[in-house]
XYZ file of N, CA and C in Angstrom:
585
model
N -58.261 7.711 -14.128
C -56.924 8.228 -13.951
C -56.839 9.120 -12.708
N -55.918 9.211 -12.115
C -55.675 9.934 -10.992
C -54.393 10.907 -11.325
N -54.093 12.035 -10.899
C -53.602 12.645 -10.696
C -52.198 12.922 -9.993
N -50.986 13.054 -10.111
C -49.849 13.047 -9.175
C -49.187 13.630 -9.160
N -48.895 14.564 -8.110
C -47.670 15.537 -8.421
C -46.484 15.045 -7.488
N -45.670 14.695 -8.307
C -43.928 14.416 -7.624
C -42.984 14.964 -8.103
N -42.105 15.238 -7.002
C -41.065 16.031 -7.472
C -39.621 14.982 -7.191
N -38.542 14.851 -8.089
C -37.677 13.686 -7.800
C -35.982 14.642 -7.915
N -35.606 14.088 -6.023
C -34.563 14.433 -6.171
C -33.476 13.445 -6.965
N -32.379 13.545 -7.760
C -31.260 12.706 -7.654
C -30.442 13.386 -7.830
N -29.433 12.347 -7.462
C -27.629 12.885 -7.219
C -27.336 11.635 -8.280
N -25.849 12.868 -9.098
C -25.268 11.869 -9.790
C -23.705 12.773 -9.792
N -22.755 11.693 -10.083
C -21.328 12.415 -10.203
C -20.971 12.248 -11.706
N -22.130 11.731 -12.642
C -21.797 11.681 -14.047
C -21.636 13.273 -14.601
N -21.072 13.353 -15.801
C -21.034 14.675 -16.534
C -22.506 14.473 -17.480
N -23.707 14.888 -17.451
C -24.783 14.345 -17.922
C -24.511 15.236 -19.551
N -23.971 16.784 -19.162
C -24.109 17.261 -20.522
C -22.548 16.196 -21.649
N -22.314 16.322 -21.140
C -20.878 14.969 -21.524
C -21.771 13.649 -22.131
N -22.422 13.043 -21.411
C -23.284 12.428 -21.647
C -24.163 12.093 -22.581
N -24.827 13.422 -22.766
C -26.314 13.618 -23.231
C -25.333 13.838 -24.953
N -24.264 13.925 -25.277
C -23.149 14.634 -25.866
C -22.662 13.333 -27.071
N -22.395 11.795 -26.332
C -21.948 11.289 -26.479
C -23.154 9.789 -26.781
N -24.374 10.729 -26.478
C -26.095 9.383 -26.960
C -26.309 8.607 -25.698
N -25.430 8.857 -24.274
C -25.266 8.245 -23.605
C -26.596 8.273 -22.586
N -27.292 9.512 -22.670
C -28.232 9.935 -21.996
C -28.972 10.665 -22.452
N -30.786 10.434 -22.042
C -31.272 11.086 -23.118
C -31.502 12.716 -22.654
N -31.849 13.608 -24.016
C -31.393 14.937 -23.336
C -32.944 15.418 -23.147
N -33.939 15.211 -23.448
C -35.698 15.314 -23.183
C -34.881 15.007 -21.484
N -35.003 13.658 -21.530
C -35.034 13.236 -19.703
C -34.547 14.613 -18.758
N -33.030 14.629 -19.604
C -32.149 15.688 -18.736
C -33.011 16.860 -18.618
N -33.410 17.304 -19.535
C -34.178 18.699 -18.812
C -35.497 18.317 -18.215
N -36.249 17.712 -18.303
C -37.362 17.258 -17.549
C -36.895 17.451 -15.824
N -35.658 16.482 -15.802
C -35.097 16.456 -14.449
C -34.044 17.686 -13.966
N -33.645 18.705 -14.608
C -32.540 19.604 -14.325
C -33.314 20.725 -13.870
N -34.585 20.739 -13.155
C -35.169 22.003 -12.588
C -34.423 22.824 -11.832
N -34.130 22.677 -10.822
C -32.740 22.961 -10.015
C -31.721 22.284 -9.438
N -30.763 22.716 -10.205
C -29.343 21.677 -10.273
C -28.262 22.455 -9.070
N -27.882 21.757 -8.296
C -27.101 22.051 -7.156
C -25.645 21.294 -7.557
N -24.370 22.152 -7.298
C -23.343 20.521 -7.483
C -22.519 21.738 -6.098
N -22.276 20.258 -5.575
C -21.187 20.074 -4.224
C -20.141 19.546 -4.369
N -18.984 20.103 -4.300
C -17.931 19.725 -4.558
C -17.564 18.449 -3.958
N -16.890 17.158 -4.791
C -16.386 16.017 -3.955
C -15.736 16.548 -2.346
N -16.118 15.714 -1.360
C -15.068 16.026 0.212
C -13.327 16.101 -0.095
N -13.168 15.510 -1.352
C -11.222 15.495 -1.758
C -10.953 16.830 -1.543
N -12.399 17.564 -2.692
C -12.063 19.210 -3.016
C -11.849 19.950 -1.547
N -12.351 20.018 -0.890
C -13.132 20.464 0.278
C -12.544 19.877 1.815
N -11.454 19.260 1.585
C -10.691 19.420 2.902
C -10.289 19.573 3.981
N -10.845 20.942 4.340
C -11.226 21.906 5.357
C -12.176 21.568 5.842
N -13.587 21.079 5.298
C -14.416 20.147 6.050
C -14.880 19.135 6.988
N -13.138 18.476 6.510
C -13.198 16.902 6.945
C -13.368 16.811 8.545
N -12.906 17.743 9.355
C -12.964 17.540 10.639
C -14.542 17.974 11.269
N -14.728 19.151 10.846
C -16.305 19.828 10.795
C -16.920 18.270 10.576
N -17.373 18.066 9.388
C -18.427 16.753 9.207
C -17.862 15.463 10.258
N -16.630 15.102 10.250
C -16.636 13.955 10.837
C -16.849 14.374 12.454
N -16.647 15.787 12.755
C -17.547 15.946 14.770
C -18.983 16.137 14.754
N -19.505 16.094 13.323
C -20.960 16.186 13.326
C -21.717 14.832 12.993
N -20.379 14.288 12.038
C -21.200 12.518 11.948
C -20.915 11.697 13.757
N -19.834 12.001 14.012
C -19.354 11.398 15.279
C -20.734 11.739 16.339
N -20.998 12.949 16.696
C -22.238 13.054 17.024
C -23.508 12.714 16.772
N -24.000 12.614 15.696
C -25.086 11.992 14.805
C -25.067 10.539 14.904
N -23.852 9.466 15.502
C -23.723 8.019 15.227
C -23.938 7.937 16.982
N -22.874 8.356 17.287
C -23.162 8.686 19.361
C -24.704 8.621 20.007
N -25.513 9.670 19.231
C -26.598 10.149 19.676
C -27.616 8.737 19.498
N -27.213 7.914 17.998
C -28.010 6.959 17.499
C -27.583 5.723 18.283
N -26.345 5.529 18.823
C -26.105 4.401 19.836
C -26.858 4.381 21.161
N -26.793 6.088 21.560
C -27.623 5.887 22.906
C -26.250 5.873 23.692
N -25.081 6.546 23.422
C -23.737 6.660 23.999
C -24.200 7.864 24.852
N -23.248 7.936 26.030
C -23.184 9.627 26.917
C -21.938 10.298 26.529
N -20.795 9.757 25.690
C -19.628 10.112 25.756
C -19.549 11.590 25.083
N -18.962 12.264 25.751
C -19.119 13.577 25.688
C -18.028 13.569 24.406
N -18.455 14.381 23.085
C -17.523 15.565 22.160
C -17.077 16.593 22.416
N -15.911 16.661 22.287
C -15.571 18.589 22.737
C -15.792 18.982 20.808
N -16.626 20.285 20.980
C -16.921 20.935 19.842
C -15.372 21.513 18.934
N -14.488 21.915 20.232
C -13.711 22.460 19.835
C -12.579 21.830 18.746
N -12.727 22.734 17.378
C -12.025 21.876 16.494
C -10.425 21.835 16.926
N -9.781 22.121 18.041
C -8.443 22.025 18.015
C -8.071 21.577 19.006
N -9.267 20.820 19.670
C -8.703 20.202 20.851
C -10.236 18.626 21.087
N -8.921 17.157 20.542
C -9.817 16.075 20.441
C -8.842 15.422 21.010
N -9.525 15.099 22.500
C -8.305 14.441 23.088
C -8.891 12.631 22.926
N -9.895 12.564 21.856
C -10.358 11.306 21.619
C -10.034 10.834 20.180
N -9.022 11.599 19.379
C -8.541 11.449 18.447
C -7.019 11.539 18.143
N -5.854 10.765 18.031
C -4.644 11.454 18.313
C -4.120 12.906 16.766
N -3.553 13.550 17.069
C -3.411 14.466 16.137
C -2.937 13.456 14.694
N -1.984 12.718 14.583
C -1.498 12.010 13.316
C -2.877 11.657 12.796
N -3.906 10.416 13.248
C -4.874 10.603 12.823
C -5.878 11.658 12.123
N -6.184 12.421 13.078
C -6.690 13.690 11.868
C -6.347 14.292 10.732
N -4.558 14.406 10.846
C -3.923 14.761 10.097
C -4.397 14.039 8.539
N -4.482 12.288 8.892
C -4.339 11.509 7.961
C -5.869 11.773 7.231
N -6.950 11.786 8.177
C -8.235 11.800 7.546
C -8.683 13.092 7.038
N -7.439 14.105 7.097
C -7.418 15.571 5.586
C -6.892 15.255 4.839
N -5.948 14.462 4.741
C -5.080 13.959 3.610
C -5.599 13.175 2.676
N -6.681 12.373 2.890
C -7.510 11.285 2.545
C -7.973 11.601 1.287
N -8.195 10.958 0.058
C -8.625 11.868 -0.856
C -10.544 11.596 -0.595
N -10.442 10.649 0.158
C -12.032 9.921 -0.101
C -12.929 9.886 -1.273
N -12.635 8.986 -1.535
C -13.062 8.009 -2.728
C -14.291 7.659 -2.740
N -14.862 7.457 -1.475
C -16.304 7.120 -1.569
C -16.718 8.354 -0.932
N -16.251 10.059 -0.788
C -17.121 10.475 -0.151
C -17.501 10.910 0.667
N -18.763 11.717 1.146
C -19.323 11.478 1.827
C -19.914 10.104 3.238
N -20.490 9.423 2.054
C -20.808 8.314 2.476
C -19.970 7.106 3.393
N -18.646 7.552 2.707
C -17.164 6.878 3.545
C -16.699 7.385 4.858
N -16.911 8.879 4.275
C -16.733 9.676 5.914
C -17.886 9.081 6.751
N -19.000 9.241 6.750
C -20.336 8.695 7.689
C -19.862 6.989 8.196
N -19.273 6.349 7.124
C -18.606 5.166 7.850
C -17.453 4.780 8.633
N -16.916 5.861 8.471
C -15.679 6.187 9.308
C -15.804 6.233 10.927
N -16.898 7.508 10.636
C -17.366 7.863 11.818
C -18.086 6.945 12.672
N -19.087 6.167 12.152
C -19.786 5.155 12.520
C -18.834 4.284 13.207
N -17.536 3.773 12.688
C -16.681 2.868 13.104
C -16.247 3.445 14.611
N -16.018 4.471 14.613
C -15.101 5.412 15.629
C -16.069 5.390 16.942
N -17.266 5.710 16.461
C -18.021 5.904 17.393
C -18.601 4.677 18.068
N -18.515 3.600 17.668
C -18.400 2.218 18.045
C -17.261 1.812 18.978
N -16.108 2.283 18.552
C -15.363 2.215 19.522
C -14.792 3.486 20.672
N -15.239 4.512 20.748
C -15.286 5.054 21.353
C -15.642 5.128 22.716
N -16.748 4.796 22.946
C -17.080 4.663 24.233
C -16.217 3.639 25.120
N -15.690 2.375 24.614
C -14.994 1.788 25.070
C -13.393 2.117 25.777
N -13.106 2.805 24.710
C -11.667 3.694 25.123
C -11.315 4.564 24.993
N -12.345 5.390 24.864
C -12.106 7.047 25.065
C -11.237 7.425 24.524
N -9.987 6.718 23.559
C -9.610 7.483 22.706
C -9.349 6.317 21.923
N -9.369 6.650 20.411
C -9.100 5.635 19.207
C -8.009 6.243 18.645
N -6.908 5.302 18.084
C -5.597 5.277 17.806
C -5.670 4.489 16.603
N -5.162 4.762 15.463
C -4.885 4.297 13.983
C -4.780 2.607 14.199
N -4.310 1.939 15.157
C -3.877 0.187 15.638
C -5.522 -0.185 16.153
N -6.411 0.550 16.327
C -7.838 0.180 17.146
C -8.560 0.161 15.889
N -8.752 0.596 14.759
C -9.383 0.463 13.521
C -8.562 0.174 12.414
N -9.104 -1.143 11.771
C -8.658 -1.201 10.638
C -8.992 -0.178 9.651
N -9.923 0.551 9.642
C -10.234 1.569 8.412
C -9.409 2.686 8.421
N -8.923 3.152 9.931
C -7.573 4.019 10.297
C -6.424 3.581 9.620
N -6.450 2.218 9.821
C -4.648 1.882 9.317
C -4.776 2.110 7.543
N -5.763 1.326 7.031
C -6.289 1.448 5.802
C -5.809 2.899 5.196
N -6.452 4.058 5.658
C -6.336 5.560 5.374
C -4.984 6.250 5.820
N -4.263 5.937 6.919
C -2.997 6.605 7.234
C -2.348 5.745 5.960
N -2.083 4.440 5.974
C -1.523 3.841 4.613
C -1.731 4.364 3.498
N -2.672 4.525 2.906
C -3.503 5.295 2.050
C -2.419 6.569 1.686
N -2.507 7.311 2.818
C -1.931 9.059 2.599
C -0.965 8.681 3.065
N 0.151 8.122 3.944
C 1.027 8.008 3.845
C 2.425 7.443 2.731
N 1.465 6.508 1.664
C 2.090 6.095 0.296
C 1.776 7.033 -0.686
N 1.143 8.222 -0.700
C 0.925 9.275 -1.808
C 1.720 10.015 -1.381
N 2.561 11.166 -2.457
C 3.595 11.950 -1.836
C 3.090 13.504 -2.298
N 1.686 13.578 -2.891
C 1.065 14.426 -3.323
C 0.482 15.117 -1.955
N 0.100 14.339 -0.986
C -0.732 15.009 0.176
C 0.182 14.992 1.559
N 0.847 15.693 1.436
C 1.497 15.688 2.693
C 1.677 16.434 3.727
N 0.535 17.435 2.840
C 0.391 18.577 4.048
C -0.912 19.206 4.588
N -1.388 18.818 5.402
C -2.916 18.893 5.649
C -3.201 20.508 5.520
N -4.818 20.544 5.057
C -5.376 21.904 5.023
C -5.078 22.190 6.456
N -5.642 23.494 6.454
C -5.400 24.067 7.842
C -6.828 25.143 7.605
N -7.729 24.528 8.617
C -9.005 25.331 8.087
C -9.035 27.060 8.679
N -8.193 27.446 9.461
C -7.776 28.855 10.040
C -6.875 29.229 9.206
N -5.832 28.475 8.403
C -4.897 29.430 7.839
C -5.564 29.673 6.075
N -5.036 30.494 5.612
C -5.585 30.501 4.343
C -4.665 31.894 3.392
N -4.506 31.640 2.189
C -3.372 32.175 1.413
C -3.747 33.840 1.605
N -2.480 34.737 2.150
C -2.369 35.829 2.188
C -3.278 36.618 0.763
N -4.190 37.318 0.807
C -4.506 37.813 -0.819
C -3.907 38.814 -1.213
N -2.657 39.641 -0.780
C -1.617 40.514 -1.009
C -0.520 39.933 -1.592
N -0.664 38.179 -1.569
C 0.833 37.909 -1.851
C 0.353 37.487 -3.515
N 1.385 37.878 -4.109
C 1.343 38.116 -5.357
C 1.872 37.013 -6.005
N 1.586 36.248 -7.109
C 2.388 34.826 -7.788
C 2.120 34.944 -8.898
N 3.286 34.761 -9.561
C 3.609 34.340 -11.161
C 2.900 33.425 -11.578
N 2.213 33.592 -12.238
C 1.553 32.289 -13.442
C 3.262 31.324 -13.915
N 2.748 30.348 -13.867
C 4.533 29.549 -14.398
C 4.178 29.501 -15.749
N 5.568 29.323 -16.398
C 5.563 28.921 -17.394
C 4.993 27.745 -18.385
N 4.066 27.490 -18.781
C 4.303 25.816 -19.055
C 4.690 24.957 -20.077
N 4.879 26.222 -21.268
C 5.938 25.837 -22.541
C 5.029 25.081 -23.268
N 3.885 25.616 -23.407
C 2.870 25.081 -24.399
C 1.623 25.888 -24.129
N 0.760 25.707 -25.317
C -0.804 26.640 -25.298
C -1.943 25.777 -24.382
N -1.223 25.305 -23.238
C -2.586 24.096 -22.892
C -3.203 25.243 -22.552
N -3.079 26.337 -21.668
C -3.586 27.454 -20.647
C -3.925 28.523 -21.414
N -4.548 28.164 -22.228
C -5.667 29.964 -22.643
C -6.456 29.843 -22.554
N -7.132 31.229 -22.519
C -7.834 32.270 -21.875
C -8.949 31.080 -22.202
N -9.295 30.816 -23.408
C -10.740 29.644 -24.001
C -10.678 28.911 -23.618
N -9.343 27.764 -23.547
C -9.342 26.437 -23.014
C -9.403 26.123 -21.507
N -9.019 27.563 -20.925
C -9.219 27.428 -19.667
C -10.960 27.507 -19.288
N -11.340 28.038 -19.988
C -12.902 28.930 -19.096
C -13.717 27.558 -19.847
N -13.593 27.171 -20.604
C -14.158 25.907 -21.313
C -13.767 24.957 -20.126
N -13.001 24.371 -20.123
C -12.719 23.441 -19.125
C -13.190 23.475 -17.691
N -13.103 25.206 -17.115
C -13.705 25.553 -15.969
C -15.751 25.359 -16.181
N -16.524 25.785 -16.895
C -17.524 25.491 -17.003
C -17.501 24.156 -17.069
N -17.083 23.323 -17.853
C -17.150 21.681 -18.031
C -16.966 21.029 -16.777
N -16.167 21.916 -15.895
C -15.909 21.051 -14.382
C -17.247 21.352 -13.110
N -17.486 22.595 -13.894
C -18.764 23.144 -13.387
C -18.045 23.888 -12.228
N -16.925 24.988 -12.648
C -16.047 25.593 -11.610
C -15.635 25.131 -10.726
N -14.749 23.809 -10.595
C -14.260 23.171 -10.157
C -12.906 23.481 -10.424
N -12.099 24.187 -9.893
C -10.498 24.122 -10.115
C -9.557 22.883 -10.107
N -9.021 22.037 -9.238
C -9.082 21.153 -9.397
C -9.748 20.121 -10.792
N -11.073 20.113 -10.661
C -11.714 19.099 -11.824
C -11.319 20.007 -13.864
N -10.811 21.423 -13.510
C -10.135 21.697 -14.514
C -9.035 21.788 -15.292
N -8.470 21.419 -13.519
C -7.053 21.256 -14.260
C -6.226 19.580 -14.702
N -7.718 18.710 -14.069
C -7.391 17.390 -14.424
C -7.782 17.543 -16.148
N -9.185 17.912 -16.543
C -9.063 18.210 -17.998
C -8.178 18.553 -19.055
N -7.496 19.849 -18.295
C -6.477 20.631 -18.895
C -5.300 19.338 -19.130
N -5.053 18.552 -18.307
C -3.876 17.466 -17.977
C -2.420 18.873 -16.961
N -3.327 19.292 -16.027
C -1.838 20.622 -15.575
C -2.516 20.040 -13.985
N -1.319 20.253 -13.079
C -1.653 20.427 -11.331
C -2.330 21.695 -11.192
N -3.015 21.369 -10.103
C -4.227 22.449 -10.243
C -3.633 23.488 -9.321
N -2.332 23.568 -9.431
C -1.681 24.800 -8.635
C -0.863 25.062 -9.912
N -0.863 24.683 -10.609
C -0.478 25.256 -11.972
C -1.815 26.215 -12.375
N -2.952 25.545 -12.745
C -3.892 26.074 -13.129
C -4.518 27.215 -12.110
C-alpha cells in the first residue's frame, strides 16, 4: 500500500445541506469534503463586476492570441466597446456565469483586433444579450459601480399585508441562501428590494 495525501477542490451551485436534507446526498461525504467552504456570489448578484472581469478576461484572451491591441484600463472610457453594449452586458443576468462571461470575452477579443471596435451587429452573442435585457423589464437600469445608495437616506420597510417577513423567516431564509439577499428573497417569494 502506498500512501496519499490529496486535497480536492469542488464547486457546486447545489444547496448540499438542502440536499443532504432530502437523501439526495450523502451527509458522511459532505463533511469529509466541507473543510473550507467558500461561496461567491452568482455574477447576476454582483453586477458591478461585470465590466472589471470582462477588461481582465479581454486581456487574459488578447495576451493568449498573441494580439498588440492595446486596453485602456480605464473603466469609463472603452472606445472599443460602444456604451449601449456595456450597458447591456450589466443588465445580463448571466446564466452561465462566469464561464459565459470568459466566452464573451473570448468572442470580442477575436474580433477585436480586426476592428478596433465591436458593435452589438459584429457578434451574434451581443445581439443574443442586448435581446436578452432588452425583453426583461426588470433590468433596465445598469449598476453604476461609483454610485452607491446614500447610507443617511432613510426607507420604510413596505407594507406587505402578510407574515411572509419575520424576524425568523427572514434570518432562516437568509442563512439558507447563505446571505444572499437576493437568493432570500426568491425563498421568501418577495423582490429583493422588498426584502
Amino acid at each position: 500500500p502506498r500512501k496519499v495525501d490529496v486535497q480536492i477542490i469542488a464547486a457546486t451551485d447545489a444547496l448540499l445541506d438542502q440536499a443532504v436534507a432530502a437523501g439526495r446526498f450523502s451527509s458522511p461525504l459532505l463533511h469529509r469534503l466541507a473543510g473550507v467552504e467558500l461561496w461567491v456570489p452568482p455574477l447576476r448578484e454582483r453586477r458591478e463586476d461585470v465590466t472589471r472581469l470582462l477588461l481582465f478576461a479581454l486581456g487574459k484572451e488578447l495576451e493568449r492570441l498573441g494580439s498588440d491591441f492595446d486596453l485602456d484600463d480605464s473603466p469609463d472610457e472603452r472606445p472599443w466597446l460602444d456604451a449601449h453594449t456595456v450597458a447591456s452586458l450589466c443588465r445580463y443576468r448571466w446564466p452561465g456565469n462566469v464561464r459565459e462571461l470568459m466566452n464573451v470575452a473570448r468572442q470580442i477579443a477575436l474580433a477585436l483586433p480586426d476592428k478596433g471596435r465591436v458593435r452589438p451587429e459584429d457578434l451574434p452573442v451581443l445581439q443574443r444579450i442586448a435581446a436578452a435585457v432588452d425583453g426583461r423589464g426588470d433590468e433596465t437600469t445598469p449598476p453604476s459601480s461609483a454610485a452607491s445608495p446614500s447610507p443617511t437616506t432613510a426607507v420604510e420597510p413596505p407594507d406587505t399585508g402578510d407574515d411572509k417577513l419575520n424576524k425568523d423567516r427572514v434570518q432562516e431564509a437568509l442563512q439558507q441562501a447563505r446571505w444572499s439577499i437576493p437568493g432570500a428573497a426568491r425563498r421568501l417569494g418577495v423582490a429583493k428590494t422588498t426584502l
